[in-house]
mmCIF file of C-alpha atoms in Angstrom:
data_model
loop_
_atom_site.group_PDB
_atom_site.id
_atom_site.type_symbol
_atom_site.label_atom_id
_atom_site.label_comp_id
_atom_site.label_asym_id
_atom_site.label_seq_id
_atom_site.Cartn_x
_atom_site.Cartn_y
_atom_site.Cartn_z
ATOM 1 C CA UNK A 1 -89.529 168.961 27.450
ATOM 2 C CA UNK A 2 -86.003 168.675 27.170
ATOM 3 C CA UNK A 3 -84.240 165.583 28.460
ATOM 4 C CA UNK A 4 -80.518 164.098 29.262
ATOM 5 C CA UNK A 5 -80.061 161.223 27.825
ATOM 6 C CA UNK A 6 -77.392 158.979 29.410
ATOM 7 C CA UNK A 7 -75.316 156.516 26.806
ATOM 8 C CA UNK A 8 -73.028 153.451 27.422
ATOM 9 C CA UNK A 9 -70.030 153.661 24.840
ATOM 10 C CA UNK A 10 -67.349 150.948 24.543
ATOM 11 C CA UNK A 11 -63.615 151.420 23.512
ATOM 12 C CA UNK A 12 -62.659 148.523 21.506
ATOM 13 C CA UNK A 13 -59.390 148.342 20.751
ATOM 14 C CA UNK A 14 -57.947 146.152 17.594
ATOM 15 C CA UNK A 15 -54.175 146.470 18.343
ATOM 16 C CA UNK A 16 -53.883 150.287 18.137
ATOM 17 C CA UNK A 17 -56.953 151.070 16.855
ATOM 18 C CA UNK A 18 -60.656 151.831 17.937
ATOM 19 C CA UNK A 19 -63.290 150.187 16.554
ATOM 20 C CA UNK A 20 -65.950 153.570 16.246
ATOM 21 C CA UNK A 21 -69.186 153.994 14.499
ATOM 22 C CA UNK A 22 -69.207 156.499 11.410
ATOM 23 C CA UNK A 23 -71.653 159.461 11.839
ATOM 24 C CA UNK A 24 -71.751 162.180 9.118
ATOM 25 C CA UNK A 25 -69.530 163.986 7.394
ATOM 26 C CA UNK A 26 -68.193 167.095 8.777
ATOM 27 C CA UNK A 27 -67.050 171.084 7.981
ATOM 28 C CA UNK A 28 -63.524 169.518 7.690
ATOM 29 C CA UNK A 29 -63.980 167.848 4.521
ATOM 30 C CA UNK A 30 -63.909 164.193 6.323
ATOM 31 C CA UNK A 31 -66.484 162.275 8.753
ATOM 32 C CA UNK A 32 -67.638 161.996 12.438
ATOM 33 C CA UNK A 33 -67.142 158.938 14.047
ATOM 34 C CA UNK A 34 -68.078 157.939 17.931
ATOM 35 C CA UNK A 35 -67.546 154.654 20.043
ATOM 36 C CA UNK A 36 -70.068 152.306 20.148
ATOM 37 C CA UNK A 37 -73.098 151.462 22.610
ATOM 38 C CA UNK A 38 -76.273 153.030 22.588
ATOM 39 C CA UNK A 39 -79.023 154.494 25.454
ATOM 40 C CA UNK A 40 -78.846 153.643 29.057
ATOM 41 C CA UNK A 41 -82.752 152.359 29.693
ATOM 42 C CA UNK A 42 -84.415 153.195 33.252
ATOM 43 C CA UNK A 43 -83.858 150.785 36.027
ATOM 44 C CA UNK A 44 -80.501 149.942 33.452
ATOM 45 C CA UNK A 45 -76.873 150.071 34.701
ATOM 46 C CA UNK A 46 -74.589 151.402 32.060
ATOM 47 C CA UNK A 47 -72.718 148.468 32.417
ATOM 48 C CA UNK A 48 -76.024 146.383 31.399
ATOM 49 C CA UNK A 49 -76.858 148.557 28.754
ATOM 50 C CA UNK A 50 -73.306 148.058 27.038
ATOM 51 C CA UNK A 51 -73.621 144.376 26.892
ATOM 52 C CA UNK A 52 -77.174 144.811 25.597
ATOM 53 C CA UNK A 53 -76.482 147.333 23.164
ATOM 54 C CA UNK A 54 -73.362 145.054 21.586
ATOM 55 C CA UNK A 55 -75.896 142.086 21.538
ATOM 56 C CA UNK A 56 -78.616 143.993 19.987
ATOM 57 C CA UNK A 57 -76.588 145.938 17.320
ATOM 58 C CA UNK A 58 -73.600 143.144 16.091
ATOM 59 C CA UNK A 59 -74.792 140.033 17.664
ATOM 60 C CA UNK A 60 -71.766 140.168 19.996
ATOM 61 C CA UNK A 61 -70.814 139.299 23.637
ATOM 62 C CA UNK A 62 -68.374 141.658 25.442
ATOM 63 C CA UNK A 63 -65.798 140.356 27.943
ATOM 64 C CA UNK A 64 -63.134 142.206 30.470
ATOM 65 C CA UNK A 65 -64.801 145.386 30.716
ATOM 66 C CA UNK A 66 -63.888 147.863 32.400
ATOM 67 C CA UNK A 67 -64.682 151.843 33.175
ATOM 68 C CA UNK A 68 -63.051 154.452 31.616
ATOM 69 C CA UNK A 69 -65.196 157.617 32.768
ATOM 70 C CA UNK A 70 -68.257 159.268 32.566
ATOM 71 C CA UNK A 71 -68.240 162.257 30.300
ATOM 72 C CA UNK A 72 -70.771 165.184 29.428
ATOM 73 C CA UNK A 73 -71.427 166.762 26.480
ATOM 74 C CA UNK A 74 -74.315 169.904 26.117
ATOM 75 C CA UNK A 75 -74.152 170.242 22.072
ATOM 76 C CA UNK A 76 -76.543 171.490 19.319
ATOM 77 C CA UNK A 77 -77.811 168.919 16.542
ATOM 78 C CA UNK A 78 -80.421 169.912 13.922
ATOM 79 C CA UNK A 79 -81.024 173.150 15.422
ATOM 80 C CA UNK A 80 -81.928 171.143 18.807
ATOM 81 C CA UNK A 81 -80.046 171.758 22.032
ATOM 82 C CA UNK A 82 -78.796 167.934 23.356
ATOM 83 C CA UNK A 83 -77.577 166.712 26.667
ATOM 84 C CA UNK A 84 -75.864 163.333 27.027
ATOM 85 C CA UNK A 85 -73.836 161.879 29.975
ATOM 86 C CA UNK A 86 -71.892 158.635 28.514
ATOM 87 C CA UNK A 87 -70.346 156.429 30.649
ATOM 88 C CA UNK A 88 -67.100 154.839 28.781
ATOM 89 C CA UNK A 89 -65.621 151.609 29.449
ATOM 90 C CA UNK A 90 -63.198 149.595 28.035
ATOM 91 C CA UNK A 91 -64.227 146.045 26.819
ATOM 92 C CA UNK A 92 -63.064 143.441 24.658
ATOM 93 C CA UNK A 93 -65.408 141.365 21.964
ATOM 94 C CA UNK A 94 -65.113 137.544 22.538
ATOM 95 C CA UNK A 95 -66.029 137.002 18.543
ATOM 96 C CA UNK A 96 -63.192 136.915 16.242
ATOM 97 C CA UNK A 97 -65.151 138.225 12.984
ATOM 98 C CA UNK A 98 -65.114 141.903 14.339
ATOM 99 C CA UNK A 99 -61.399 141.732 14.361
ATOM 100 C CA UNK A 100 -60.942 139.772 11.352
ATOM 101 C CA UNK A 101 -63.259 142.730 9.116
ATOM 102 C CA UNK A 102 -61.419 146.145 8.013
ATOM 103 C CA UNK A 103 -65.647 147.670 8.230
ATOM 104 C CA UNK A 104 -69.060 146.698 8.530
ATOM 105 C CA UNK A 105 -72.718 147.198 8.669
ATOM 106 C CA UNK A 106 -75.026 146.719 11.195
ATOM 107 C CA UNK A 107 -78.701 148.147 11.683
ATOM 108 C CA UNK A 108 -79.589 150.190 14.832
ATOM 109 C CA UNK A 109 -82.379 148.301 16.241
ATOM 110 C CA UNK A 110 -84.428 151.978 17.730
ATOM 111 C CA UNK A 111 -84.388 153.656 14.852
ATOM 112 C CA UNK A 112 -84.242 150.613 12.007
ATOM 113 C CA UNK A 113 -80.918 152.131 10.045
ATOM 114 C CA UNK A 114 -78.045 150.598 8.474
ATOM 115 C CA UNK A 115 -74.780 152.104 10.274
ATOM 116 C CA UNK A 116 -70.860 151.166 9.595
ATOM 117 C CA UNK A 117 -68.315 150.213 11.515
ATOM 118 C CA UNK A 118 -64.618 150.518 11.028
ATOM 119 C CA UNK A 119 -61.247 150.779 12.780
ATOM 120 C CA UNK A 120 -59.108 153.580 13.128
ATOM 121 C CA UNK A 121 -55.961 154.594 14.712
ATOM 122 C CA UNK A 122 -56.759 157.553 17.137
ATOM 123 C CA UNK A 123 -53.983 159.641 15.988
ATOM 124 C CA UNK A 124 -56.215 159.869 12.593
ATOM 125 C CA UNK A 125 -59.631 161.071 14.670
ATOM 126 C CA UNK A 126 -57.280 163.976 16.341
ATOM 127 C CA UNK A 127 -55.304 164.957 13.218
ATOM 128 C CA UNK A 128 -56.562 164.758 10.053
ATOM 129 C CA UNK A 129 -60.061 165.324 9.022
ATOM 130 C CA UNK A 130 -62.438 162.878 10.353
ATOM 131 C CA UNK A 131 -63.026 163.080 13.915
ATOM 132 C CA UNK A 132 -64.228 161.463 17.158
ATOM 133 C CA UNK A 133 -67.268 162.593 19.063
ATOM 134 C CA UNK A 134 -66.031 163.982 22.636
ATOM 135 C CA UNK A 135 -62.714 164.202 21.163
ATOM 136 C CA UNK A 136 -60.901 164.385 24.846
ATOM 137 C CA UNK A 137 -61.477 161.115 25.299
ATOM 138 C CA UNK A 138 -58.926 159.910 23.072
ATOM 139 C CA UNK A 139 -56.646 161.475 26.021
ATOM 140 C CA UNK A 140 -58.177 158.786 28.732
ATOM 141 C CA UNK A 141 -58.102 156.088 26.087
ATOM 142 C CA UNK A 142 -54.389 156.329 25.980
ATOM 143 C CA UNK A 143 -52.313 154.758 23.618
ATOM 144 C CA UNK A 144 -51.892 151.344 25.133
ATOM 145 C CA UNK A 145 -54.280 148.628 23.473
ATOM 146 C CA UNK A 146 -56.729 146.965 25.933
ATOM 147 C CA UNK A 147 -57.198 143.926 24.436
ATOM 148 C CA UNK A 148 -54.531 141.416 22.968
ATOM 149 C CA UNK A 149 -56.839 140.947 20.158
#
């Protein structure tokens, strides 16, 4: 049976960049990269599951968020049709050490794997050859930073 799965994603913003997860590398000769967050759990608001999911996955409390839009993607990964329906916001990280680090590690608690964490700027996810997952959104993200951080 074939399901949608709906996913809370936060834009992070470390003056003009975007704190985004690295995925795999791509046709283009660079690597994939998405936002942050993780699966919205039943009975869950997205909202919730943000907060929960930056907790879980960097030990980290989120403050001024804020939504951004919900987005759907129908794509095909490892020969399997997928459905997800993310709900964006915008949030800031009360920590300072996310800030402070140019990348870093942190395990996926689900699926027990290591995953990194860096910052770009988005003009480097549109242009060259890494890339952003549900690359429109770097449209609604906008240029302006979100957080004085």
């Amino acid at each position: 049976m074939s399901e949608i799965r709906v996913v809370a994603l936060g834009s992070i913003r470390r003056g003009e960049e975007l704190l985004v997860q690295e995925i795999e590398a791509n046709d283009a000769g660079g690597r994939n990269y998405r936002l942050l967050g993780g699966g919205v759990e039943f009975g869950e608001h997205s909202r919730e599951a943000l907060h929960r999911e930056f907790d879980e996955e960097l030990g980290v409390t989120l403050d001024d968020v804020s939504p951004v839009g919900t987005y759907e993607r129908v794509f095909d990964h490892e020969g399997r049709r997928q459905h997800e329906v993310w709900r964006v916001y915008e949030a800031a990280i009360v920590e300072d050490w996310p800030y402070e680090r140019a990348e870093f590690s942190f395990v996926e608690p689900d699926l027990g794997v290591e995953l990194r964490a860096t910052w770009k700027r988005p003009r480097e996810l549109r242009s060259g050859p890494d890339r952003l997952y549900g690359e429109t959104l770097l449209d609604d993200l906008g240029s302006e930073p979100h957080s004085a951080q």
